[in-house]
Each structure stands twice: as structure tokens, then as C-alpha cells.
Short mmCIF file of C-alpha atoms in Angstrom, two decimals:
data_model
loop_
_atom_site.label_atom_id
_atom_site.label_comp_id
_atom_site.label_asym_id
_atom_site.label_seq_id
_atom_site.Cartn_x
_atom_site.Cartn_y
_atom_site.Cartn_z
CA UNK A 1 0.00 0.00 0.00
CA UNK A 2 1.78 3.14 -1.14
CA UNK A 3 1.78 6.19 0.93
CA UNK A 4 1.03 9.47 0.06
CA UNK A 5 2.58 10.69 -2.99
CA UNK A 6 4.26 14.02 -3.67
CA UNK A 7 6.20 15.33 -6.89
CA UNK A 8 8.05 16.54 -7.80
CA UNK A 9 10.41 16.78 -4.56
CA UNK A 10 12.41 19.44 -5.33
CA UNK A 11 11.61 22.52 -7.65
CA UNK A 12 13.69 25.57 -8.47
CA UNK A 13 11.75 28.30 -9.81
CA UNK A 14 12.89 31.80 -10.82
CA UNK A 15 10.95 35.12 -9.54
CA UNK A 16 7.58 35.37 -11.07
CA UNK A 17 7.40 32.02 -12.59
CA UNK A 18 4.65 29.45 -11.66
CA UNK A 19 4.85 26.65 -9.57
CA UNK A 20 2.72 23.21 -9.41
CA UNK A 21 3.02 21.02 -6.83
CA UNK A 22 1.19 17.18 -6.79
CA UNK A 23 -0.18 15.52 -3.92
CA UNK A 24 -1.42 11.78 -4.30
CA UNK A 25 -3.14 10.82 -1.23
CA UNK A 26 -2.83 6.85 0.16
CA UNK A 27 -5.12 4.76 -1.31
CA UNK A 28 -8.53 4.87 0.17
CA UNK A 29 -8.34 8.15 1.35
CA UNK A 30 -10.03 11.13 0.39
CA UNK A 31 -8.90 14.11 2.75
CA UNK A 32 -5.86 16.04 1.43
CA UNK A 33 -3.77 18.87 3.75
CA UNK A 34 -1.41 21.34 2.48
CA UNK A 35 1.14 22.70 5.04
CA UNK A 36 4.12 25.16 4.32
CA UNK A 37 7.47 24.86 6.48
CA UNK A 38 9.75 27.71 6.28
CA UNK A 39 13.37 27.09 7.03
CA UNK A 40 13.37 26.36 10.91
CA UNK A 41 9.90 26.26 11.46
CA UNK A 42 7.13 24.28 12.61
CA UNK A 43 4.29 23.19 9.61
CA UNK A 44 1.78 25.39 8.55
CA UNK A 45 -1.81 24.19 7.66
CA UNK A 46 -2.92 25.99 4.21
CA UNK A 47 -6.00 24.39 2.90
CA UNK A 48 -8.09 20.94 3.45
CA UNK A 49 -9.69 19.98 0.70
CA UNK A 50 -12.00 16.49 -0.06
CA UNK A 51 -12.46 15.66 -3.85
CA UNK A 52 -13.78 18.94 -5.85
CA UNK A 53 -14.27 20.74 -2.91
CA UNK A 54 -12.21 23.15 -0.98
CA UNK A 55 -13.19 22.69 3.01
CA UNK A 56 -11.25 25.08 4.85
CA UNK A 57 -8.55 27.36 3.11
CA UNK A 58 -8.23 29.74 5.73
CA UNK A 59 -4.04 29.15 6.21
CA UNK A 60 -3.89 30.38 2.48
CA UNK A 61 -2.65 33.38 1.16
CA UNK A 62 -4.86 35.43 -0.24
CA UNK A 63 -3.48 36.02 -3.61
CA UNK A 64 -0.91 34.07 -5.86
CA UNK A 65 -2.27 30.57 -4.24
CA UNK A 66 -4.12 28.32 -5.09
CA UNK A 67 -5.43 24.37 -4.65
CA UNK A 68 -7.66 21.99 -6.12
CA UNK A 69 -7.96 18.02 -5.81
CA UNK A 70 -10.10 16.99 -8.68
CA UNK A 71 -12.39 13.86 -9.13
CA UNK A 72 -9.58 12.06 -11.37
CA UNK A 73 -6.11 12.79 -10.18
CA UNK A 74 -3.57 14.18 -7.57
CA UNK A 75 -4.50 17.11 -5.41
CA UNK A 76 -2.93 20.31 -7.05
CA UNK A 77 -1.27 23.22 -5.09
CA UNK A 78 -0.71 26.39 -7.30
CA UNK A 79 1.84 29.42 -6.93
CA UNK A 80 1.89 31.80 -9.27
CA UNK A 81 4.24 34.57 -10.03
CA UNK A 82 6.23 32.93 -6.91
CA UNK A 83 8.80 35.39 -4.60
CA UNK A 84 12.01 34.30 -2.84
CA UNK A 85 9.81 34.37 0.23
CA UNK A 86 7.85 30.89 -1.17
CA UNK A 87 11.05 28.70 -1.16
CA UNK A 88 9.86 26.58 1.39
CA UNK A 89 9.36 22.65 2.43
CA UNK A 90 5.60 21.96 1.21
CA UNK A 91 3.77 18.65 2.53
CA UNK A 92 0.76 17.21 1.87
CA UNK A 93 -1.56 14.72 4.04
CA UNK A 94 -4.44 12.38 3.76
CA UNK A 95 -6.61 10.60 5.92
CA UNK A 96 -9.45 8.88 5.56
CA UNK A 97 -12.90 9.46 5.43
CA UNK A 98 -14.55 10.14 8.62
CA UNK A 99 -15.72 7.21 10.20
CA UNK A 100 -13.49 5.00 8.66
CA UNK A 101 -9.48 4.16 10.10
CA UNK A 102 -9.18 5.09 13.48
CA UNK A 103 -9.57 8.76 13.23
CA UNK A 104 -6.30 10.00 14.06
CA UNK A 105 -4.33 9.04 11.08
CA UNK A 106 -3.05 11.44 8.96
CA UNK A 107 0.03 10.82 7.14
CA UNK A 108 2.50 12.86 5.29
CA UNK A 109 3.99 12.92 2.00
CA UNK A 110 7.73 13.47 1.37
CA UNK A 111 7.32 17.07 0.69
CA UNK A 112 8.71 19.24 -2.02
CA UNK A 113 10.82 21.53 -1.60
CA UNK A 114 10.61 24.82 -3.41
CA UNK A 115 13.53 27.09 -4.08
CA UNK A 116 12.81 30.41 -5.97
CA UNK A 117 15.84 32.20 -7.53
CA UNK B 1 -7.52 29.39 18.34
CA UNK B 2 -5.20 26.62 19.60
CA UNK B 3 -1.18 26.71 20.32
CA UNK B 4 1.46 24.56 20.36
CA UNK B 5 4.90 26.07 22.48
CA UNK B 6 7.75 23.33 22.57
CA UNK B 7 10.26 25.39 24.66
CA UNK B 8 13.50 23.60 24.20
CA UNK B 9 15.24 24.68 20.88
CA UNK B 10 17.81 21.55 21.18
CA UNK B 11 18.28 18.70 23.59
CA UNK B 12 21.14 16.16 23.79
CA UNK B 13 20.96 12.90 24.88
CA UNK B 14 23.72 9.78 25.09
CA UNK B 15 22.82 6.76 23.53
CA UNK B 16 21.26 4.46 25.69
CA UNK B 17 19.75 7.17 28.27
CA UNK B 18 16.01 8.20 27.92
CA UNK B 19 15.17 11.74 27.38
CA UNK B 20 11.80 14.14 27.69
CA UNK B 21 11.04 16.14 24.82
CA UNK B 22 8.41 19.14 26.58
CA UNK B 23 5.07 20.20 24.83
CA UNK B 24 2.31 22.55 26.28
CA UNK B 25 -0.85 23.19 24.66
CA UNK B 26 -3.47 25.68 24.46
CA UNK B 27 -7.15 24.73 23.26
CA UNK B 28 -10.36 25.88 24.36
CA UNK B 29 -12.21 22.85 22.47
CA UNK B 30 -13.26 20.15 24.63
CA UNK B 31 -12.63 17.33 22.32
CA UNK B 32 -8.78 17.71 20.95
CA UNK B 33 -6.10 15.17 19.76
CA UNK B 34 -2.14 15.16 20.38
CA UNK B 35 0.35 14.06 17.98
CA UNK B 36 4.06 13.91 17.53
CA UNK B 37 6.18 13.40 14.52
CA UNK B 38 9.73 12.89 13.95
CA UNK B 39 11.75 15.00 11.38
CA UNK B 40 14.81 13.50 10.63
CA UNK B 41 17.46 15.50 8.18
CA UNK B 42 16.18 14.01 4.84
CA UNK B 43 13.08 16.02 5.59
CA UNK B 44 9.94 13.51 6.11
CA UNK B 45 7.53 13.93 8.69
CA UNK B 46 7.18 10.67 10.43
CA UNK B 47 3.96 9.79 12.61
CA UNK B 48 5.44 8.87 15.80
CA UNK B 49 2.33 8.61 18.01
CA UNK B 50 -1.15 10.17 19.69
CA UNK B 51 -2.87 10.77 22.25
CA UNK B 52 -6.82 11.55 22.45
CA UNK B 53 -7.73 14.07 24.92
CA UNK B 54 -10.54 11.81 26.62
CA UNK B 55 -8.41 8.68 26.28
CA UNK B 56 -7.95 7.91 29.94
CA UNK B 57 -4.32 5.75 29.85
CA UNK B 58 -1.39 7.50 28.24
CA UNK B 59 0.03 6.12 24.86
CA UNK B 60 2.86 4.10 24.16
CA UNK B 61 4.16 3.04 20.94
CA UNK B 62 7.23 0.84 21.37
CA UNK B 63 10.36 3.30 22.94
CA UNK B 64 7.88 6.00 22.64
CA UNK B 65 5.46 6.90 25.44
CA UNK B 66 3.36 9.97 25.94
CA UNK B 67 2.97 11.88 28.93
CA UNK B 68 -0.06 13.24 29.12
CA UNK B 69 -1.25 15.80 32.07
CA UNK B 70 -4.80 17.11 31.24
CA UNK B 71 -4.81 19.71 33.83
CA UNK B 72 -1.47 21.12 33.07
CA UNK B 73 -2.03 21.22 29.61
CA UNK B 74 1.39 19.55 28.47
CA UNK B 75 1.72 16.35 26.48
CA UNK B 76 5.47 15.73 26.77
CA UNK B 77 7.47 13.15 24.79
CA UNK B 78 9.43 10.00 26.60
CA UNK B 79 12.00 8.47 24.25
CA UNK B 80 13.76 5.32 26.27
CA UNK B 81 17.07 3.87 25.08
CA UNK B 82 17.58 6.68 22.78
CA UNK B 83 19.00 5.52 19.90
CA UNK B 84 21.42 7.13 17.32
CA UNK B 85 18.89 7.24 14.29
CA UNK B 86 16.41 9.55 17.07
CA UNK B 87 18.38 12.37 16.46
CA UNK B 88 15.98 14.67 14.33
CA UNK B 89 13.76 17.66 14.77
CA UNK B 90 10.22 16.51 16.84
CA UNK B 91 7.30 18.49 16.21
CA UNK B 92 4.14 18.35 18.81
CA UNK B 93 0.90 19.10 17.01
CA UNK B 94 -2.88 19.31 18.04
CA UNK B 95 -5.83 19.18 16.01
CA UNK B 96 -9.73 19.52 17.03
CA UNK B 97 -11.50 16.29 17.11
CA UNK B 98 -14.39 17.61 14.83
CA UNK B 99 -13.98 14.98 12.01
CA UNK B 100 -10.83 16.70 10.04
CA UNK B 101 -7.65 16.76 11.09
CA UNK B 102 -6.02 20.60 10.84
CA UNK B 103 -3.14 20.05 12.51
CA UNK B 104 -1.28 23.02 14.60
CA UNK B 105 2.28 22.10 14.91
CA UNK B 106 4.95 23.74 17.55
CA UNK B 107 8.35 25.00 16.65
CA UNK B 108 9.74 21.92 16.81
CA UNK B 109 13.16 20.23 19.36
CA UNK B 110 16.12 19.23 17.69
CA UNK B 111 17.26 16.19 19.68
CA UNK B 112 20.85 14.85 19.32
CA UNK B 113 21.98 11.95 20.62
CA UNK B 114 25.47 10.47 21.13
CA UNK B 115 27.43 8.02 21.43
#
């Protein structure tokens, strides 16, 4: 059973470029997480989403971001025109539908880490 | 709003010893969850263990043991017969019990163990 998916892991970017970053949750789960960790700090939540719908995106900025997770396919976090100030480590996590697993699980992807130029 | 404050920056530990990683917590929800993960230097956030805040017995998961005081609001970490591979950075997190799982993460201890 794989684990959650992310890719790529490491992107370099230059200043006002765009930047896509893939999140394919473990099988049999339909929650996906987005958290940002700047260098020596803590996660970040950004946005929960279940499939086609965006739950609770209040961590996200309000411009330049953005996040999907479609019916068919990984879950999607957008940055457009990205600044130095987005190189960070971002991670994605699923868990599973409520009432089902023991309710606690949510496990992370490898991250990708995001260096703008 | 809830908070996470992990007040040791670094800890060291010799191989062997145990060691107490500190985590306090603010909530005002009456039904929260406690986590920690394990960071090590290639970056992955590993699931270490959890503790519910109604679970009455405090959680162990092999070396790892959870120290759990309601009233004090802290939900430190036990590591016994640290081991060279635990040094890493250890994040305490919290999350509401309200069917999803936002998670509020602390600042993190880096925890070095040697020899």
C-alpha cells in the first residue's frame, strides 16, 4: 500500500514564474492537507480539501495561491508569479474518510521543496 | 484558536539514556487530539504517536510513550534507550477532534543523541 505521494520533490523556480506542486493521497483516502514549512519552522496548515471541494482554506494566502484536488487525479497546489519568500518545504496529508481508520491518522507525504531564484 | 509552544530549541541525549522532549498546549475545544512526529534531516515527517484528549491511559508506541497531564495542559514526549537514528527535529501538534484533522504544529526540538 503506497503512501502518500508528492512530486516533484524538489523545484527551483525563478521570480515570477509558476509553480505546481502534486499531492497523491494513500489509497482509500479522500482528505488532502497542504502545510508550508519555512526554514526552521514548525508546519503550517494551508487548505483541506476532499475531492472537488475546498473545506477550509483559511491558512492560504490570499493572492498568488491556489489548490484543487479533482475527481480524477492528484491534489494540485498552485503558486503563481512565486517570490524568494515561497522557497519553502511543502507537505501534503491524507486521511481517511470520517468514520473509517481510526480517526487520528493522517500521514505525510515526502514534501517538495521549493527554491525560488 | 489553539497553540502549540515546545520550549527547548535543542536537547542532547547519550545513547542508551532516555530523554523528555516538553510540549504545552493551548485549546479551548473540549474534544482535541495530540500528535508527535519525527523529522529527521532528509526532511519527512514521520507519525510517531497520539494521544486523544478523553483517552484515559497515556500512549505508548514501542520506545515512545506519551505523557499526558490534562490539567497542566502539556503532552510531553518519553523516548527510552535513545538511539542514534532519534536524532531529528520533533514536532508536537494538536488538532480539534471535529472529524478533520487541521493540525497546529509547535516549533519543533532538535534532539541529538550520542554516542
Amino acid at each position: 500500500n503506497a503512501g502518500v505521494m508528492q512530486n516533484p520533490r524538489h523545484l527551483v523556480r525563478r521570480r515570477g514564474q509558476e509553480a505546481r506542486l502534486r499531492c497523491s493521497p494513500m489509497k482509500g483516502h479522500s482528505h488532502v492537507y497542504w502545510y508550508r514549512q519555512l526554514p526552521e519552522e514548525g508546519l503550517k496548515f494551508m487548505v483541506y480539501l476532499q475531492k472537488e471541494n475546498i473545506i477550509d482554506e483559511s491558512g492560504m494566502p490570499k493572492e498568488r495561491f491556489s489548490a484543487e484536488f479533482p475527481k480524477e487525479g492528484p491534489s494540485i497546489l498552485r503558486i503563481q508569479q512565486v517570490v524568494r519568500g515561497d522557497s519553502a518545504a511543502y507537505f501534503c496529508a491524507s486521511s481517511p474518510p470520517v468514520g473509517q481508520g481510526n480517526g487520528n491518522e493522517q500521514f505525510f507525504g515526502p514534501g517538495t521543496r521549493l527554491t525560488v531564484l | 484558536a489553539q497553540k502549540i509552544t515546545q520550549t527547548q530549541p535543542g536537547m542532547f541525549v547519550q545513547e542508551k539514556e532516555a530523554v523528555t522532549l516538553d510540549c504545552t498546549y493551548d485549546t479551548s475545544d473540549p474534544s482535541y487530539g495530540l500528535f508527535w512526529y519525527k523529522q529527521p534531516s532528509s526532511g519527512e515527517m514521520i507519525f510517531l504517536i497520539y494521544q486523544g484528549s478523553y483517552d484515559q491511559q497515556n500512549a505508548t508506541e514501542g520506545r515512545y510513550s506519551l505523557n499526558f497531564q490534562k490539567a497542566r495542559k502539556s503532552a510531553n514526549l518519553v523516548i527510552s534507550a535513545s538511539q542514534l537514528g532519534d536524532s531529528a527535529m520533533y514536532f508536537c501538534a494538536t488538532s480539534m477532534n471535529t472529524g478533520f484533522q487541521k493540525l497546529v504544529f509547535g516549533t519543533g526540538t532538535r534532539l541529538l543523541v550520542s554516542p
